[in-house]
Coordinates of C-alpha atoms and ligand atoms in Angstrom, one line a residue:
M1 CA -5.8 255.8 39.4
S2 CA -6.8 253.6 36.6
G3 CA -9.3 251.1 35.5
R4 CA -12.7 251.6 34.0
E5 CA -15.8 251.4 36.2
E6 CA -19.4 251.4 35.2
G7 CA -21.9 253.9 36.5
L8 CA -25.3 255.6 35.9
V9 CA -25.5 259.3 34.9
I10 CA -27.9 260.8 37.5
R11 CA -27.2 264.5 37.0
V12 CA -26.2 266.7 34.1
L13 CA -24.9 270.1 35.1
G14 CA -23.6 271.9 32.0
A15 CA -20.3 270.3 31.2
A16 CA -20.2 268.1 34.4
Y17 CA -22.0 264.8 35.0
D18 CA -22.7 263.1 38.3
V19 CA -22.2 259.4 37.9
Q20 CA -23.6 257.0 40.4
G21 CA -20.7 254.5 40.8
P22 CA -20.5 251.3 42.8
D23 CA -19.5 253.3 46.0
G24 CA -21.1 256.7 45.6
V25 CA -21.3 259.6 43.2
V26 CA -18.3 260.7 41.1
R27 CA -18.3 264.0 39.4
C28 CA -17.1 263.6 35.8
V29 CA -16.1 265.5 32.8
L30 CA -16.1 264.0 29.3
R31 CA -12.9 262.7 27.9
G32 CA -11.4 263.1 24.5
R33 CA -13.6 262.0 21.6
L34 CA -16.8 262.2 23.8
R35 CA -16.0 265.8 24.6
R36 CA -15.5 266.8 20.9
Q37 CA -18.9 265.3 20.1
A38 CA -20.5 266.8 23.1
E39 CA -23.3 268.3 21.1
G40 CA -24.0 265.3 19.1
P41 CA -26.0 262.2 19.8
Q42 CA -23.1 260.9 21.9
R43 CA -23.6 263.4 24.6
P44 CA -24.4 261.6 27.9
V45 CA -27.9 262.2 29.2
I46 CA -29.6 261.2 32.5
G47 CA -30.1 257.5 32.6
D48 CA -27.1 256.7 30.5
R49 CA -24.9 253.8 31.7
V50 CA -21.3 254.9 31.2
E51 CA -17.8 253.8 31.7
F52 CA -15.7 256.2 33.7
E53 CA -12.1 256.5 35.1
R54 CA -11.3 258.1 38.4
V55 CA -8.9 260.9 38.7
T56 CA -9.4 261.4 42.4
P57 CA -11.8 259.3 44.6
R58 CA -14.7 261.6 43.8
E59 CA -13.8 263.0 40.4
G60 CA -13.3 261.3 37.1
A61 CA -14.0 261.3 33.4
I62 CA -16.6 259.5 31.3
V63 CA -14.8 257.6 28.6
A64 CA -17.7 255.7 27.0
I65 CA -21.5 255.6 26.8
L66 CA -22.9 252.0 26.9
P67 CA -25.6 251.1 24.5
R68 CA -29.0 252.6 25.3
R69 CA -31.9 250.3 26.0
T70 CA -34.4 253.1 25.3
A71 CA -34.0 256.8 24.4
L72 CA -36.4 259.5 25.1
V73 CA -36.1 261.5 21.9
R74 CA -37.6 264.9 21.6
R75 CA -38.7 265.5 18.0
E76 CA -39.5 268.9 16.7
P77 CA -43.2 269.2 16.0
L78 CA -42.5 271.1 12.8
D79 CA -39.8 268.7 11.6
P80 CA -40.0 265.3 13.3
S81 CA -36.7 264.3 11.6
K82 CA -35.0 266.8 13.9
A83 CA -34.5 265.0 17.2
H84 CA -32.4 265.0 20.3
V85 CA -32.1 262.6 23.2
I86 CA -33.1 264.0 26.5
A87 CA -33.0 260.9 28.7
A88 CA -31.8 257.3 28.3
N89 CA -33.0 253.9 29.6
L90 CA -36.3 255.1 31.1
D91 CA -38.6 252.2 31.8
Q92 CA -41.9 254.0 31.8
I93 CA -43.9 257.1 31.8
V94 CA -46.8 258.0 34.0
A95 CA -49.2 260.2 32.1
V96 CA -51.2 262.2 34.6
F97 CA -54.6 263.7 33.7
S98 CA -57.2 265.3 35.9
A99 CA -60.6 263.6 36.2
I100 CA -62.4 267.0 36.4
P101 CA -62.9 268.7 34.1
E102 CA -63.3 265.5 32.1
P103 CA -60.1 264.8 30.2
D104 CA -59.8 265.2 26.5
L105 CA -59.2 261.7 25.2
F106 CA -57.4 263.0 22.2
Q107 CA -54.8 264.5 24.5
I108 CA -54.4 261.2 26.3
D109 CA -54.0 259.4 22.9
R110 CA -51.3 262.0 22.0
Y111 CA -49.3 261.5 25.2
L112 CA -49.6 257.7 24.8
A113 CA -48.4 257.9 21.2
V114 CA -45.4 259.9 22.2
A115 CA -44.5 257.3 24.9
E116 CA -45.0 254.5 22.2
A117 CA -42.8 256.4 19.7
N118 CA -40.0 256.3 22.3
G119 CA -40.5 252.6 23.2
L120 CA -41.7 253.3 26.7
S121 CA -44.5 251.6 28.5
A122 CA -47.1 254.1 29.7
I123 CA -49.3 254.1 32.7
L124 CA -52.4 256.3 32.7
C125 CA -53.0 258.1 35.9
I126 CA -56.4 259.8 36.4
N127 CA -56.0 262.1 39.4
K128 CA -58.5 264.2 41.4
M129 CA -60.8 261.3 41.7
D130 CA -62.1 262.9 44.9
L131 CA -64.0 265.3 42.7
V132 CA -65.9 262.6 40.8
Q133 CA -69.5 262.0 41.8
D134 CA -70.0 258.5 40.4
P135 CA -66.6 256.9 40.1
E136 CA -68.0 253.6 38.9
S137 CA -69.5 254.9 35.7
F138 CA -66.7 257.4 35.3
R139 CA -64.1 254.7 35.1
S140 CA -65.9 253.2 32.1
L141 CA -64.6 256.1 30.1
F142 CA -61.2 254.6 30.3
A143 CA -62.0 251.0 29.7
E144 CA -60.7 251.2 26.1
Y145 CA -57.3 252.0 27.4
E146 CA -57.2 249.0 29.7
A147 CA -58.3 246.9 26.7
L148 CA -55.4 248.2 24.8
G149 CA -53.1 247.1 27.6
Y150 CA -52.4 250.4 29.4
P151 CA -52.7 250.2 33.1
V152 CA -55.0 252.8 34.4
L153 CA -54.7 254.2 37.9
Y154 CA -57.2 256.3 39.7
T155 CA -55.7 258.6 42.3
S156 CA -56.4 261.5 44.6
A157 CA -53.5 263.5 46.0
I158 CA -56.0 264.8 48.6
T159 CA -57.6 261.6 49.9
R160 CA -54.5 259.5 49.0
A161 CA -56.7 257.0 47.1
G162 CA -54.7 254.9 44.7
L163 CA -51.3 256.0 45.9
D164 CA -50.2 252.6 47.0
A165 CA -50.9 251.2 43.6
L166 CA -49.0 254.1 42.0
R167 CA -46.0 253.6 44.4
E168 CA -46.0 249.9 43.6
R169 CA -45.7 250.7 39.9
L170 CA -42.7 253.0 40.5
Q171 CA -40.6 250.4 42.5
G172 CA -37.3 249.7 41.0
K173 CA -38.1 251.5 37.7
I174 CA -36.9 254.7 36.1
T175 CA -40.0 256.7 35.6
A176 CA -41.0 260.2 34.2
F177 CA -44.2 261.9 35.2
I178 CA -45.7 263.8 32.4
G179 CA -49.1 265.5 31.7
P180 CA -50.6 268.9 31.2
S181 CA -50.0 271.5 33.9
G182 CA -52.6 271.7 36.7
V183 CA -53.5 268.0 36.7
G184 CA -51.8 267.4 40.0
K185 CA -48.3 266.0 39.2
S186 CA -46.6 268.0 42.0
S187 CA -49.3 267.2 44.4
L188 CA -49.0 263.5 43.7
L189 CA -45.3 263.5 44.0
N190 CA -45.5 265.3 47.3
A191 CA -48.2 262.9 48.5
L192 CA -45.8 260.1 47.7
Q193 CA -43.0 261.7 49.6
P194 CA -43.1 265.1 51.2
G195 CA -40.8 267.6 49.5
L196 CA -40.4 265.5 46.3
A197 CA -42.1 268.0 43.9
L198 CA -39.7 270.7 45.1
R199 CA -36.8 268.7 43.7
I200 CA -38.5 268.1 40.4
G201 CA -37.7 270.9 38.2
S202 CA -39.8 269.9 35.2
I203 CA -42.8 270.1 37.4
N204 CA -42.0 273.7 38.3
P205 CA -43.3 275.7 35.4
R206 CA -41.5 278.9 36.5
T207 CA -37.9 277.8 36.6
G208 CA -37.7 274.5 34.8
M209 CA -35.1 273.4 37.2
G210 CA -34.5 272.4 40.8
R211 CA -35.1 275.4 43.1
H212 CA -31.9 275.4 45.0
T213 CA -29.4 274.2 42.5
T214 CA -28.2 274.8 39.1
T215 CA -29.1 271.2 38.1
R216 CA -30.5 270.9 34.6
S217 CA -31.4 267.3 34.5
E218 CA -31.6 264.7 37.2
L219 CA -32.6 261.2 38.2
I220 CA -34.1 261.4 41.7
P221 CA -33.8 258.2 43.8
F222 CA -37.2 256.9 44.8
D223 CA -38.2 253.5 46.2
G224 CA -35.3 251.6 44.6
G225 CA -35.9 253.3 41.3
Y226 CA -35.6 256.8 40.0
L227 CA -37.9 259.7 38.9
A228 CA -36.5 261.4 35.8
D229 CA -36.5 265.1 35.8
T230 CA -35.5 267.2 32.8
P231 CA -36.9 270.5 31.6
G232 CA -37.5 269.1 28.2
L233 CA -40.2 266.7 29.5
R234 CA -42.7 269.5 30.1
D235 CA -44.1 269.7 26.6
I236 CA -44.0 266.1 25.6
G237 CA -47.6 266.5 24.7
V238 CA -46.6 268.5 21.5
W239 CA -43.6 266.5 20.4
G240 CA -43.5 265.4 16.9
I241 CA -43.7 261.8 15.6
R242 CA -42.4 260.7 12.2
P243 CA -45.5 260.2 10.1
E244 CA -44.4 256.8 9.0
D245 CA -44.0 255.7 12.6
L246 CA -47.3 256.9 13.9
A247 CA -49.5 253.9 13.2
A248 CA -47.1 251.7 15.2
C249 CA -47.7 254.0 18.1
F250 CA -51.3 252.8 18.3
P251 CA -51.0 249.2 19.6
E252 CA -54.3 248.2 18.0
M253 CA -53.1 249.2 14.5
R254 CA -49.9 247.1 14.6
P255 CA -51.4 243.9 13.4
Y256 CA -52.5 245.7 10.1
I257 CA -49.3 247.5 9.4
G258 CA -47.7 246.2 6.1
R259 CA -51.0 244.9 4.8
C260 CA -52.0 248.0 2.9
E261 CA -52.0 248.2 -0.9
F262 CA -49.2 250.8 -0.8
S263 CA -46.1 250.2 1.3
D264 CA -45.9 253.9 2.2
C265 CA -49.6 254.1 3.2
L266 CA -50.3 256.7 5.8
H267 CA -53.8 255.3 6.2
L268 CA -55.6 258.5 5.3
E269 CA -57.3 258.4 1.8
E270 CA -55.2 255.8 0.2
P271 CA -57.1 252.9 -1.6
G272 CA -56.7 249.4 -0.2
C273 CA -55.8 250.5 3.3
A274 CA -55.9 247.7 5.8
I275 CA -56.2 250.0 8.8
R276 CA -59.2 251.8 7.4
R277 CA -60.7 248.5 6.6
A278 CA -60.2 247.4 10.2
V279 CA -61.9 250.6 11.4
A280 CA -64.9 250.0 9.1
R281 CA -65.1 246.5 10.5
G282 CA -65.1 247.7 14.0
R283 CA -61.7 246.1 14.9
I284 CA -60.1 249.5 15.6
S285 CA -62.1 252.1 17.4
R286 CA -63.1 255.0 15.2
R287 CA -62.3 257.4 17.9
R288 CA -58.8 256.2 18.2
Y289 CA -58.4 256.2 14.5
E290 CA -59.6 259.8 14.4
S291 CA -56.9 260.6 17.0
Y292 CA -54.4 259.1 14.7
R293 CA -55.6 261.2 11.8
R294 CA -55.6 264.3 13.8
I295 CA -52.0 263.9 15.1
L296 CA -50.8 263.4 11.5
I297 CA -52.9 266.2 10.0
D298 CA -52.0 268.6 12.7
Q299 CA -48.4 268.0 12.1
Q300 CA -48.7 268.4 8.4
A301 CA -50.7 271.6 8.8
M302 CA -48.0 273.0 11.1
R303 CA -45.2 272.2 8.7
S304 CA -47.0 273.9 5.7
S305 CA -48.0 277.0 7.6
Ligands
LIG401 P1 -49.3 270.1 38.3 O1 -49.2 271.4 37.5 O2 -49.6 269.0 37.4 O3 -48.0 269.9 39.0 O4 -50.5 270.3 39.3 P2 -50.4 270.7 40.9 O5 -49.9 269.6 41.7 O6 -49.8 272.0 41.0 O7 -52.0 270.8 41.2 C1 -52.8 271.8 40.5 C2 -54.0 272.1 41.4 O8 -54.8 270.9 41.5 C3 -53.6 272.5 42.8 O9 -54.5 273.5 43.2 C4 -53.8 271.3 43.6 O10 -54.1 271.5 45.0 C5 -55.0 270.6 42.9 N1 -54.9 269.1 43.1 C6 -53.9 268.3 42.9 N2 -54.2 267.0 43.1 C7 -55.5 267.0 43.5 C8 -56.4 266.0 43.8 O11 -56.1 264.8 43.8 N3 -57.7 266.4 44.1 C9 -58.1 267.7 44.1 N4 -59.4 268.0 44.4 N5 -57.3 268.7 43.8 C10 -56.0 268.4 43.4
LIG402 ZN1 -53.1 252.1 5.1

């Protein structure tokens, strides 16, 4: 058999890859050059669009990876220049936090920054709203995120409030659910579709993989889109970000980037800093700026310890 076809990598199982082709799933190995580089950046990951050639109707070989639209890159917190791609072509992340106890806004800022560093749009999902006494005033806590352009969804896996809005956001998209453990990610997924959380390994803190398979990384079809599941997603909240990239991960800082006196300004103590000037003038929230500083300083402290 011959001829190249195009497909989507939906499962990575060690050396084998399941590729969703035009007529079903084809189990593939890597061919030639790709195999020799298998540990490098050219290793296919879930979400990659690839070219493959069939050997039998259901088996084949990946011969090329098509250019990636986005790449979810895990950077080592200790050395953000060290990075590896764990998923390609994701559209968005849903960052889930629990309403009670009241979420740490710094932690939210950190998750959003990692999403931005990877070029992904982020949706903030505040779950366990059934436990909130006064939802109206509670929501005002998150108004600043809406103002920054992040959609904020308020959900309850128990009363099912907000689930339709969440489902709508997932339609036709490749999405990863992230967030600290215990916030209700598995419960939300199961509320969307019974049994879904069982299939999501990254949500299962014990095994880090699907319960009944040896699957390592997977895209799970959902509502015309996919949910991305890869063990590496679990600790996204502590991924590193290159210091010089961090300001651009705060959308409200972008208009000021490049306007500082020093071109390598990290917006800490440097004179003539346009970002600190914008903070002083109330154009950037001090709280968000402090999150920026803290991410940068935490990383620096980790590296020098
Ligand atoms: P995960 O670690 O993020 O996957 O969180 P789980 O889905 O395992 O949920 C952690 C705990 O929170 C469990 O005891 C759930 O029953 C509970 N939980 C999840 N969603 C909700 C919710 O919307 N409301 C309430 N009251 N509890 C929830
Ligand atoms: Zn500056």
